[in-house]
Coordinates of C-alpha atoms in Angstrom, one line a residue:
Chain P
M112 CA 12.8 4.1 -14.4
P113 CA 14.9 6.1 -12.0
L114 CA 14.0 6.4 -8.3
P115 CA 11.8 9.3 -7.3
Y116 CA 14.9 10.5 -5.4
S117 CA 18.2 12.0 -6.4
S118 CA 21.4 10.1 -5.9
K119 CA 22.4 12.6 -3.2
V120 CA 19.1 11.7 -1.3
M121 CA 19.8 8.0 -1.7
E122 CA 23.4 8.5 -0.5
H123 CA 22.2 10.2 2.7
F124 CA 19.5 7.6 3.1
L125 CA 21.7 4.6 2.8
H126 CA 24.6 6.1 4.6
P127 CA 23.2 8.7 7.0
K128 CA 25.6 11.2 8.6
N129 CA 25.5 12.2 12.2
M130 CA 22.8 9.9 13.3
G131 CA 22.2 9.1 17.0
K132 CA 21.8 11.0 20.2
I133 CA 24.0 13.5 21.9
K134 CA 24.2 12.9 25.7
N135 CA 23.9 16.1 27.6
A136 CA 22.9 18.0 24.5
D137 CA 22.7 21.8 24.9
G138 CA 19.6 21.9 22.8
I139 CA 17.0 19.4 21.5
G140 CA 14.5 20.0 18.8
K141 CA 11.6 17.5 18.7
V142 CA 9.2 17.9 15.8
G143 CA 6.8 15.8 13.8
N144 CA 4.4 16.0 10.9
L145 CA 0.9 15.1 12.0
Q146 CA -0.3 14.3 8.5
C147 CA 2.3 11.8 7.3
G148 CA 3.4 10.8 10.8
D149 CA 7.1 11.3 10.5
V150 CA 9.1 12.3 13.7
M151 CA 12.5 14.0 13.8
W152 CA 14.6 14.7 16.9
L153 CA 17.7 16.9 16.5
Y154 CA 20.4 17.3 19.2
I155 CA 23.0 20.1 19.3
K156 CA 26.1 20.9 21.2
V157 CA 27.1 24.6 21.2
G158 CA 30.6 25.8 21.3
K159 CA 32.6 29.0 20.3
N160 CA 34.6 29.7 17.3
K161 CA 37.9 31.7 17.2
S162 CA 36.2 35.0 17.1
G163 CA 34.1 34.0 20.1
K164 CA 30.8 33.5 18.3
E165 CA 28.6 30.6 19.3
I166 CA 28.6 27.8 16.8
I167 CA 27.0 24.4 16.4
K168 CA 29.9 22.3 17.6
D169 CA 28.2 19.0 17.2
I170 CA 24.8 17.9 15.9
K171 CA 23.0 14.5 15.6
F172 CA 19.6 13.3 14.6
E173 CA 17.1 10.5 15.2
T174 CA 14.3 10.2 12.7
F175 CA 11.3 8.0 12.3
G176 CA 10.2 8.5 8.7
C177 CA 10.5 7.9 5.0
V178 CA 13.5 8.2 2.8
A179 CA 13.0 11.9 2.3
A180 CA 12.7 12.5 6.1
L181 CA 15.9 10.5 6.8
S182 CA 17.9 12.2 4.1
T183 CA 16.8 15.7 5.0
S184 CA 17.8 15.0 8.6
S185 CA 21.2 13.8 7.6
A186 CA 21.7 16.7 5.2
I187 CA 20.7 19.4 7.7
T188 CA 23.3 18.1 10.2
E189 CA 26.0 18.5 7.6
L190 CA 24.7 21.9 6.6
A191 CA 24.6 23.1 10.2
K192 CA 27.7 21.7 11.7
G193 CA 30.3 24.4 12.5
K194 CA 28.0 27.2 11.5
T195 CA 27.2 30.1 13.9
L196 CA 23.8 30.0 15.5
G197 CA 22.7 32.9 13.4
K198 CA 23.8 31.3 10.1
A199 CA 22.3 27.9 11.2
L200 CA 18.9 29.6 11.7
K201 CA 19.0 30.8 8.1
I202 CA 19.0 27.2 6.8
D203 CA 15.6 26.9 5.4
R204 CA 13.8 24.2 3.4
A205 CA 14.9 25.7 0.1
K206 CA 18.6 25.3 1.1
I207 CA 18.0 21.7 2.2
V208 CA 16.2 20.8 -1.0
K209 CA 18.9 22.5 -3.1
N210 CA 21.6 20.7 -1.2
L211 CA 19.9 17.3 -1.9
G212 CA 19.6 18.0 -5.6
G213 CA 15.8 18.3 -5.3
L214 CA 12.9 16.4 -3.7
P215 CA 9.6 15.1 -5.1
P216 CA 7.0 17.9 -4.6
I217 CA 5.0 15.7 -2.2
K218 CA 8.1 15.3 0.0
I219 CA 8.9 19.0 0.4
H220 CA 7.3 18.9 3.8
C221 CA 10.1 16.6 5.0
S222 CA 12.6 19.4 4.4
V223 CA 10.3 21.8 6.4
L224 CA 10.4 19.3 9.2
A225 CA 14.2 19.3 9.2
A226 CA 14.4 23.1 9.2
D227 CA 11.9 23.2 12.1
A228 CA 13.9 20.7 14.1
L229 CA 17.0 22.8 13.9
D230 CA 15.0 26.0 14.8
E231 CA 13.6 24.2 17.8
A232 CA 17.0 22.8 18.9
I233 CA 18.5 26.3 18.8
Y234 CA 15.4 27.8 20.5
D235 CA 15.8 25.2 23.2
Y236 CA 19.4 26.1 23.8
L237 CA 18.7 29.9 23.9
Q238 CA 15.8 29.5 26.2
K239 CA 17.6 27.1 28.6
N240 CA 20.5 29.5 28.8
K241 CA 18.3 32.6 29.1
K242 CA 19.7 34.1 26.0
K243 CA 18.0 36.6 23.7
I244 CA 15.5 35.1 21.3
S245 CA 14.6 37.0 18.2
L246 CA 11.0 37.8 17.5
D247 CA 11.1 35.8 14.3
L248 CA 12.4 32.7 16.1
Q249 CA 9.8 33.1 18.8
K250 CA 7.1 33.2 16.2
R251 CA 8.4 30.2 14.4
H252 CA 8.6 28.3 17.7
E253 CA 5.0 29.0 18.5
I254 CA 3.8 27.8 15.1
I255 CA 5.8 24.6 15.5
L256 CA 4.5 24.1 19.0
K257 CA 0.9 23.9 17.8
S258 CA 1.5 21.0 15.4
K259 CA 3.7 19.3 18.0
E260 CA 0.9 18.8 20.5
G261 CA -0.9 16.4 18.0
I262 CA 2.3 14.5 17.4
E263 CA 3.1 14.1 21.1
H264 CA -0.5 12.9 21.7
R265 CA -0.1 10.3 18.9
Y266 CA 3.3 9.0 20.0
H267 CA 2.5 9.2 23.7
D268 CA 3.1 5.5 24.3
W269 CA 6.3 5.3 22.4
I270 CA 7.7 8.5 23.9
N271 CA 7.0 7.2 27.4
L272 CA 8.6 3.9 26.5
E273 CA 11.7 5.6 25.1
E274 CA 12.0 7.8 28.3
E275 CA 11.6 4.9 30.6
L276 CA 14.3 3.0 28.8
R277 CA 16.6 6.0 28.8
H278 CA 16.2 6.6 32.5
G279 CA 16.6 2.9 33.1
K280 CA 20.0 2.9 31.3
D281 CA 21.3 6.2 32.8
Chain T
M64 CA 25.1 2.2 -6.7
L65 CA 21.8 0.3 -6.4
K66 CA 22.7 -2.5 -8.8
T67 CA 22.7 -5.9 -7.2
K68 CA 23.0 -9.3 -8.6
K69 CA 20.0 -10.8 -6.8
T70 CA 16.4 -9.8 -7.5
V71 CA 13.9 -11.4 -5.2
Y72 CA 10.4 -10.3 -6.4
L73 CA 7.9 -10.5 -3.6
D74 CA 5.2 -8.2 -5.0
Y75 CA 3.0 -10.7 -6.9
A76 CA -0.1 -9.0 -5.6
A77 CA 0.9 -5.9 -7.5
T78 CA 1.5 -7.7 -10.8
T79 CA 3.1 -10.9 -12.2
P80 CA 5.4 -11.7 -15.0
I81 CA 3.7 -13.3 -18.0
D82 CA 3.9 -17.0 -18.3
P83 CA 5.9 -18.0 -21.5
Q84 CA 3.1 -20.3 -22.6
V85 CA 0.7 -17.4 -22.3
L86 CA 2.9 -15.1 -24.4
K87 CA 3.2 -17.8 -27.0
A88 CA -0.5 -18.2 -27.2
M89 CA -0.9 -14.4 -27.6
L90 CA 1.7 -13.7 -30.2
P91 CA -0.1 -14.7 -33.4
Y92 CA -3.0 -12.3 -32.5
F93 CA -0.6 -9.4 -32.7
S94 CA 0.6 -10.2 -36.2
T95 CA -0.9 -12.8 -38.5
R96 CA -4.3 -13.1 -36.7
F97 CA -4.7 -9.4 -36.2
G98 CA -8.3 -9.1 -37.3
N99 CA -11.1 -7.1 -35.7
S100 CA -13.5 -9.4 -34.0
M101 CA -16.4 -7.3 -35.4
S102 CA -15.3 -7.7 -39.1
L103 CA -17.2 -10.2 -41.2
H104 CA -14.3 -11.4 -43.3
A105 CA -12.1 -14.5 -42.5
L106 CA -9.6 -12.5 -40.4
G107 CA -12.4 -11.0 -38.4
R108 CA -14.1 -14.3 -37.9
E109 CA -10.8 -15.8 -36.7
A110 CA -10.5 -13.1 -34.1
K111 CA -14.1 -13.6 -33.1
G112 CA -13.4 -17.3 -32.7
A113 CA -10.5 -16.7 -30.4
L114 CA -12.6 -14.3 -28.4
E115 CA -15.4 -16.7 -27.9
Q116 CA -13.0 -19.6 -27.1
S117 CA -11.5 -17.4 -24.4
R118 CA -14.9 -16.6 -23.0
K119 CA -15.7 -20.3 -22.8
Q120 CA -12.4 -21.0 -21.0
I121 CA -13.0 -18.3 -18.4
A122 CA -16.6 -19.3 -17.9
K123 CA -15.7 -22.9 -17.3
I124 CA -13.3 -22.0 -14.5
I125 CA -15.9 -20.2 -12.4
G126 CA -18.9 -22.4 -13.3
A127 CA -20.6 -19.8 -15.5
K128 CA -22.1 -19.8 -19.0
P129 CA -20.0 -18.1 -21.7
S130 CA -22.7 -15.6 -22.4
E131 CA -22.3 -14.4 -18.8
I132 CA -18.7 -13.3 -19.2
I133 CA -17.8 -9.9 -20.6
F134 CA -14.2 -8.8 -21.1
T135 CA -13.0 -5.4 -20.0
G136 CA -9.6 -3.6 -19.9
S137 CA -8.9 -3.9 -16.2
A138 CA -10.3 -5.1 -12.8
S139 CA -10.9 -1.4 -12.0
E140 CA -13.1 -1.1 -15.1
S141 CA -15.0 -4.3 -14.2
N142 CA -15.6 -3.0 -10.7
N143 CA -16.7 0.4 -12.0
L144 CA -19.1 -1.4 -14.4
A145 CA -20.5 -3.7 -11.7
I146 CA -21.1 -0.9 -9.2
K147 CA -22.3 1.9 -11.5
G148 CA -23.9 -0.3 -14.1
V149 CA -26.1 -2.1 -11.5
A150 CA -26.8 1.1 -9.6
F151 CA -28.0 2.9 -12.7
A152 CA -30.1 0.0 -14.0
N153 CA -31.8 -0.6 -10.7
K154 CA -32.1 2.9 -9.2
D155 CA -35.9 2.8 -9.4
R156 CA -35.9 -0.2 -7.1
G157 CA -33.7 1.6 -4.5
R158 CA -30.6 3.6 -3.9
H159 CA -28.7 1.8 -1.2
I160 CA -25.4 -0.1 -1.7
I161 CA -23.4 -2.1 0.9
I162 CA -19.7 -2.6 0.7
S163 CA -17.0 -3.3 3.2
A164 CA -14.6 -0.7 4.6
I165 CA -11.6 -2.6 3.1
E166 CA -12.6 -2.7 -0.6
H167 CA -10.2 -1.8 -3.4
P168 CA -10.1 2.0 -4.0
C169 CA -11.9 1.5 -7.4
I170 CA -14.9 0.2 -5.4
M171 CA -14.6 2.9 -2.7
Q172 CA -14.4 5.6 -5.3
S173 CA -17.2 4.2 -7.5
V174 CA -19.7 4.2 -4.6
A175 CA -18.5 7.6 -3.5
F176 CA -19.3 8.8 -7.0
L177 CA -22.9 7.4 -6.8
E178 CA -23.2 9.0 -3.3
K179 CA -22.2 12.4 -4.7
H180 CA -23.9 12.4 -8.0
A181 CA -26.9 10.0 -8.0
G182 CA -28.4 10.2 -4.5
F183 CA -27.2 6.8 -3.4
T184 CA -26.7 5.9 0.3
I185 CA -23.7 3.8 1.0
T186 CA -23.1 1.4 4.0
R187 CA -19.4 0.7 4.5
L188 CA -19.3 -2.3 6.8
R189 CA -16.7 -2.5 9.5
V190 CA -14.4 -5.5 9.6
D191 CA -12.9 -7.3 12.6
K192 CA -9.2 -7.1 13.6
F193 CA -8.4 -9.7 11.0
G194 CA -10.2 -7.9 8.3
T195 CA -13.1 -10.3 8.1
V196 CA -16.6 -9.0 7.2
S197 CA -19.4 -10.5 9.3
P198 CA -22.2 -12.1 7.2
A199 CA -24.6 -11.2 10.1
D200 CA -23.6 -7.5 9.6
V201 CA -24.4 -7.8 5.9
A202 CA -27.8 -9.3 6.7
K203 CA -28.5 -6.5 9.2
A204 CA -27.5 -3.8 6.8
I205 CA -29.8 -4.9 4.0
T206 CA -32.9 -2.8 3.7
K207 CA -35.8 -2.5 1.1
E208 CA -33.7 0.1 -0.7
T209 CA -30.6 -2.1 -1.1
V210 CA -29.8 -3.0 -4.7
L211 CA -26.3 -4.3 -4.4
V212 CA -23.8 -5.8 -1.9
S213 CA -20.2 -5.8 -3.0
I214 CA -17.7 -7.6 -0.8
M215 CA -14.2 -8.6 -2.1
H216 CA -13.3 -12.3 -2.2
A217 CA -9.9 -11.7 -0.7
N218 CA -8.2 -8.5 0.3
N219 CA -5.3 -7.3 -1.8
E220 CA -3.3 -5.8 1.1
I221 CA -3.7 -8.1 4.0
G222 CA -4.8 -11.3 2.1
T223 CA -7.8 -12.0 4.3
I224 CA -10.4 -14.3 2.6
E225 CA -14.0 -13.2 3.1
P226 CA -16.9 -15.6 3.8
I227 CA -18.4 -14.8 0.4
A228 CA -20.4 -18.0 0.1
E229 CA -22.3 -17.1 3.3
I230 CA -22.7 -13.5 2.2
G231 CA -23.9 -14.7 -1.2
K232 CA -26.6 -16.9 0.4
I233 CA -27.8 -14.0 2.5
C234 CA -28.1 -11.7 -0.5
H235 CA -29.7 -14.4 -2.6
D236 CA -32.3 -15.1 0.2
K237 CA -33.1 -11.4 0.5
G238 CA -33.2 -10.9 -3.3
V239 CA -30.3 -8.4 -3.4
L240 CA -27.6 -8.6 -6.1
F241 CA -24.2 -9.7 -4.9
H242 CA -20.9 -8.7 -6.5
T243 CA -17.5 -9.8 -5.5
D244 CA -14.1 -8.5 -6.5
A245 CA -12.0 -11.6 -7.2
A246 CA -9.0 -9.8 -8.7
Q247 CA -6.7 -11.5 -6.1
T248 CA -8.4 -14.9 -6.2
L249 CA -9.2 -16.2 -9.6
G250 CA -6.8 -19.1 -10.2
K251 CA -5.8 -19.0 -6.6
L252 CA -9.0 -20.1 -4.8
P253 CA -11.8 -22.3 -6.1
I254 CA -14.7 -20.2 -7.4
D255 CA -18.2 -21.5 -8.3
V256 CA -20.6 -18.6 -9.0
N257 CA -23.6 -20.8 -8.5
K258 CA -22.6 -22.5 -5.3
M259 CA -21.4 -19.2 -3.9
K260 CA -24.5 -17.4 -5.1
I261 CA -22.5 -14.7 -6.8
D262 CA -24.4 -12.4 -9.3
L263 CA -21.4 -10.4 -10.5
L264 CA -17.7 -11.2 -10.2
T265 CA -14.6 -9.3 -11.2
A266 CA -11.4 -11.1 -12.3
S267 CA -8.1 -9.9 -13.6
S268 CA -5.4 -11.2 -16.0
H269 CA -2.1 -9.6 -14.9
K270 CA -2.3 -11.0 -11.3
I271 CA -2.2 -14.6 -12.7
Y272 CA 0.7 -14.4 -15.1
G273 CA -1.4 -13.0 -17.9
P274 CA -0.9 -9.7 -19.7
K275 CA -2.0 -6.3 -18.4
G276 CA -5.0 -4.8 -20.1
A277 CA -7.4 -7.7 -19.8
A278 CA -10.0 -8.5 -17.1
C279 CA -13.6 -9.7 -17.0
L280 CA -16.9 -9.2 -15.3
Y281 CA -19.2 -12.2 -14.8
I282 CA -22.8 -11.1 -14.9
R283 CA -25.5 -13.7 -14.0
S284 CA -28.0 -13.8 -16.9
G285 CA -31.0 -11.8 -16.2
T286 CA -29.1 -9.2 -14.1
K287 CA -30.2 -5.7 -14.9
I288 CA -27.1 -3.6 -15.8
E289 CA -26.3 -0.5 -17.8
P290 CA -23.1 0.0 -19.8
I291 CA -20.8 2.8 -18.6
L292 CA -18.8 2.9 -21.8
H293 CA -21.1 3.7 -24.7
G294 CA -20.6 3.0 -28.4
G295 CA -20.5 -0.1 -30.5
S296 CA -22.3 -3.4 -29.7
H297 CA -19.2 -5.2 -28.4
E298 CA -19.5 -7.5 -25.4
F299 CA -23.3 -7.8 -25.7
G300 CA -23.6 -4.1 -25.8
L301 CA -22.1 -3.7 -22.3
R302 CA -18.6 -2.5 -23.2
A303 CA -18.0 -0.6 -26.4
S304 CA -14.4 -0.7 -27.5
T305 CA -12.5 -2.7 -30.1
I306 CA -11.7 -6.1 -28.6
N307 CA -8.2 -6.5 -27.3
V308 CA -7.9 -10.1 -28.7
P309 CA -4.3 -10.9 -27.8
A310 CA -4.7 -9.8 -24.2
I311 CA -8.0 -11.7 -23.8
V312 CA -6.5 -14.9 -25.4
G313 CA -3.6 -14.5 -22.9
F314 CA -5.9 -13.9 -20.0
A315 CA -7.9 -17.1 -20.8
K316 CA -4.7 -19.1 -21.2
A317 CA -3.2 -17.8 -18.0
A318 CA -6.4 -18.5 -16.0
T319 CA -6.6 -22.0 -17.4
I320 CA -3.0 -22.8 -16.4
C321 CA -3.5 -21.3 -12.9
A322 CA -6.7 -23.3 -12.4
K323 CA -5.0 -26.5 -13.3
Q324 CA -2.0 -25.9 -11.0
M325 CA -4.1 -24.3 -8.2
A326 CA -4.2 -27.0 -5.6
R327 CA -0.5 -27.8 -5.8
E328 CA 0.7 -24.2 -6.0
D329 CA -1.5 -23.2 -3.2
K330 CA 0.1 -25.8 -0.9
R331 CA 3.6 -24.9 -1.9
L332 CA 3.1 -21.1 -1.5
A333 CA 1.3 -21.5 1.9
S334 CA 4.2 -23.5 3.2
L335 CA 6.7 -20.8 2.1
R336 CA 4.4 -18.1 3.4
D337 CA 4.2 -19.8 6.8
K338 CA 8.0 -20.1 7.0
L339 CA 8.3 -16.4 6.2
I340 CA 5.7 -15.3 8.7
K341 CA 7.1 -17.5 11.5
G342 CA 10.6 -16.4 10.7
V343 CA 9.8 -12.7 10.7
L344 CA 7.8 -12.7 13.9
L345 CA 10.5 -14.7 15.6
R346 CA 13.5 -12.7 14.4
I347 CA 12.1 -9.1 14.6
P348 CA 10.9 -7.8 18.0
R349 CA 7.8 -5.6 18.0
S350 CA 6.5 -7.0 14.7
R351 CA 3.0 -8.1 14.1
L352 CA 1.1 -10.0 11.3
N353 CA -1.7 -8.1 9.7
G354 CA -4.7 -10.0 8.4
H355 CA -6.1 -13.3 9.3
P356 CA -3.7 -15.9 10.7
K357 CA -5.3 -18.8 8.8
L358 CA -8.0 -17.6 6.4
R359 CA -5.6 -15.7 4.2
L360 CA -4.3 -16.0 0.6
A361 CA -1.5 -18.6 0.3
N362 CA 0.8 -16.0 -1.1
N363 CA 0.3 -13.0 1.2
A364 CA 2.2 -11.9 4.3
N365 CA 1.6 -8.4 5.7
F366 CA 3.5 -7.1 8.7
S367 CA 3.8 -4.0 10.9
F368 CA 7.1 -3.1 12.5
D369 CA 7.0 -0.5 15.3
F370 CA 9.3 2.6 15.2
V371 CA 10.1 2.4 11.4
E372 CA 8.5 3.7 8.3
G373 CA 7.4 1.6 5.3
E374 CA 8.9 3.6 2.4
S375 CA 12.3 3.4 4.1
I376 CA 11.9 -0.3 4.5
V377 CA 10.9 -0.8 0.8
L378 CA 13.8 1.3 -0.6
S379 CA 16.3 -0.3 1.8
L380 CA 15.2 -3.7 0.6
D381 CA 15.2 -2.5 -3.0
A382 CA 18.8 -1.6 -2.6
L383 CA 19.4 -5.2 -1.5
G384 CA 17.4 -6.6 -4.5
I385 CA 14.1 -7.4 -2.7
A386 CA 10.9 -6.0 -4.2
V387 CA 8.0 -5.5 -1.8
S388 CA 5.3 -2.9 -1.0
T389 CA 4.0 -0.9 1.9
G390 CA 0.8 0.8 3.1
S391 CA 2.6 3.7 4.7
A392 CA 1.3 7.2 4.3
C393 CA 4.7 8.3 3.0
S394 CA 4.4 6.1 0.0
S395 CA 0.9 7.2 -1.0
E396 CA 0.0 10.1 -3.2
K397 CA -2.3 11.6 -0.7
L398 CA 0.0 11.1 2.3
E399 CA -2.7 8.9 4.0
P400 CA -2.1 5.5 5.5
S401 CA -3.8 2.5 4.0
H402 CA -7.5 2.5 4.7
V403 CA -7.4 -1.3 5.1
L404 CA -4.8 -1.2 7.9
L405 CA -6.8 1.6 9.7
A406 CA -10.0 -0.5 9.2
I407 CA -8.5 -3.5 11.0
G408 CA -7.6 -1.2 14.0
L409 CA -4.0 -0.3 13.4
R410 CA -3.0 3.1 14.7
P411 CA -1.6 5.4 12.0
E412 CA 1.9 5.0 13.4
Q413 CA 1.6 1.2 13.1
A414 CA 0.3 1.5 9.5
H415 CA 3.3 3.7 9.0
G416 CA 5.6 0.7 9.4
S417 CA 3.7 -1.8 7.3
L418 CA 5.1 -4.1 4.8
R419 CA 3.4 -6.4 2.3
L420 CA 5.3 -9.4 0.8
T421 CA 3.4 -11.5 -1.8
L422 CA 4.8 -14.7 -3.2
G423 CA 4.3 -16.3 -6.6
R424 CA 5.4 -18.9 -9.1
Q425 CA 9.1 -18.0 -9.2
T426 CA 9.4 -17.8 -5.4
K427 CA 11.7 -20.4 -4.1
E428 CA 12.7 -21.4 -0.6
R429 CA 16.1 -19.7 -1.0
D430 CA 14.3 -16.4 -1.6
I431 CA 12.5 -16.7 1.7
V432 CA 15.8 -17.6 3.4
Y433 CA 17.5 -14.6 1.9
T434 CA 14.6 -12.3 2.9
L435 CA 14.7 -13.7 6.5
K436 CA 18.4 -12.9 6.6
V437 CA 18.2 -9.4 5.2
L438 CA 14.9 -8.0 6.6
P439 CA 15.8 -8.2 10.3
K440 CA 19.0 -6.2 9.6
V441 CA 17.1 -3.6 7.6
I442 CA 14.6 -3.1 10.4
K443 CA 17.4 -3.0 13.0
N444 CA 19.3 -0.3 11.1
L445 CA 16.2 1.8 10.6
R446 CA 15.5 1.5 14.3
I447 CA 19.0 2.7 15.2
V448 CA 18.2 5.9 13.3
S449 CA 14.7 6.2 14.9
P450 CA 14.1 8.1 18.1
F451 CA 11.9 5.3 19.3
K452 CA 13.8 2.2 20.1
I453 CA 13.5 -1.1 22.0

C-alpha cells in the first residue's frame, strides 16, 4: 500500500528546502488553520531584478503541522524564490498541488495555507513600505485576518514564549 | 526511498500479527474441515463441535458459562449489539444510557444513534486528567430511567485502566445492566465477569495474536437483549450469519495462549514500557505522558510533544522503520483531534503532537533502545522547522 502522499511530497517533507527564519525579513506572513491547528510562518526578503522589478530574493518558512503542511511550505518557497512580487502573488493552491504531484483531498487546505502565507508576507512588505496594495490582495488579507484571530488566541502562550526567547537572544 | 532494514512495530493496540500456533489451529477449518456449523451431516457437526469447543475456551477465561458467549465479526459489532440490543429490549423500562467520554467511537456512535432515532438520553461521564472514570459519578448519574452503563475496561489510546469492578458493583446494587468493552484487555488483564459484576463484555481476537474478523460478546444469562442482525438462528438467535469457524477457532486458541502467558508477559512489557516512558520524558524536553502513570495497560505509552504535529512524527518514524500512531487532527478523517485526549484536558495543540506507542510479544529491549535513540532526533528536527521552539 503506497503512502497517501506522492514521492515529491515525501521528498519535501523529509528534506525540506528553505526552512528557518530570515533575520530582518522585509515581510512576514503568519497564518494558521483553526480547524486542524496547523501554523505556517513565511519570511521574505525583497530585492530587484535586472529590469528593476521587485522580486523575492530570499524566502524561508517555519511550520508546525502535518506532512502536507510541511511539504507545501517547502514547495512554495521553491516556487516563489526569484519571482517578481506580481508573479508570486499568482501562486495559488492549484499551482502548489500540481507542483507536488497531487495531495489527498482532505489535505488540500494545507496548500491554501501556504498560498495565504505568501500573500500575507507580500502584503506585510507592501504595507510596511507604504506601497500600493491591489484591491484583490487587500480583500484576501482581510479574509485571512479573520481566521488568524482564532489561531493567535489558541497559540497565545506559545507565541509569547517564542517572542520572549527571540528578544532574549537578540 | 523509504525502504529500511529495520522494522520496529510499536502499534500492537491497532492490531497484532497472528501467533503461528493459532494459524496452525485454524488452517484445517479452511480446507478439510470446511463444513457449515448449521449442517446436520458429519462435516457440519465437525464445524459445530469446533465452534462449541471455542465457546467453552473463551467462557473459561472470563469465568462465564459457554451459553453466555456469542461470537461476532468484530469488537465494533459486539459493542453495537450490546448497546443497541440492550436498549431496544429494555426501552419500556427506561431510555437512559450512561457511558464515559472516552469510549471507543463504536460506542460513542451507537449511543448517538439511539439518541437521534429512539428517544434515548445519554450521559457521557467526564474523566479526570488521567482518563479515569469516577465510580461515584456513575452512581450519581444513575436514574430510574437508566437501563445500561457502558464503561470500557481499558482505554485504547491512553491505556488507562478503569475501576470496573467498583462500577460493576454499583450497577449491580442499583439493578442496572453493566457492559464493558474489553477489546484491549482480554488476555492482558484478569477478567472474572462474576466477581466484577459484569453483565455484558466485548472482547476481540486480532488484538491478542488471533485473526481479524472474530470477536465475542458475553451476555449474562437472563439479560434481555434484541438481535441487531436478523436472519437465521445462529448464536442463540442473536447474530444471524454463517459462522466464521476458522476465525473463531483462532480467536479461542489465541485467547487461551494469552491467558496462560498473561502474568509473565504483563511483567515483561511493563518493564519495557517503563523504560520507554522514563527515557522519552528524560530525553525530550516539553514532553508529557498521557494517561494514568500507574494504572495503565502494560503495553501502552502515550505522549504529547509540544510544537510538533503527530502525523509528521508518525511518517518520520515510519521512514526510519518504526510503526506507531497518533491522535492528531491531521491524521483523522474529520480533521478533529482525538476525543480521548481532549477529554483528559489536553488543549487541541497538545493533542496535535500526540504519539501512541504500544508494545507486544515481539517487542524486545533493543527495540526500545532504538526508539529512544531515534525519537528524540525526530522531535528535534521537527521542532527546528516549527515556528515554536524551546
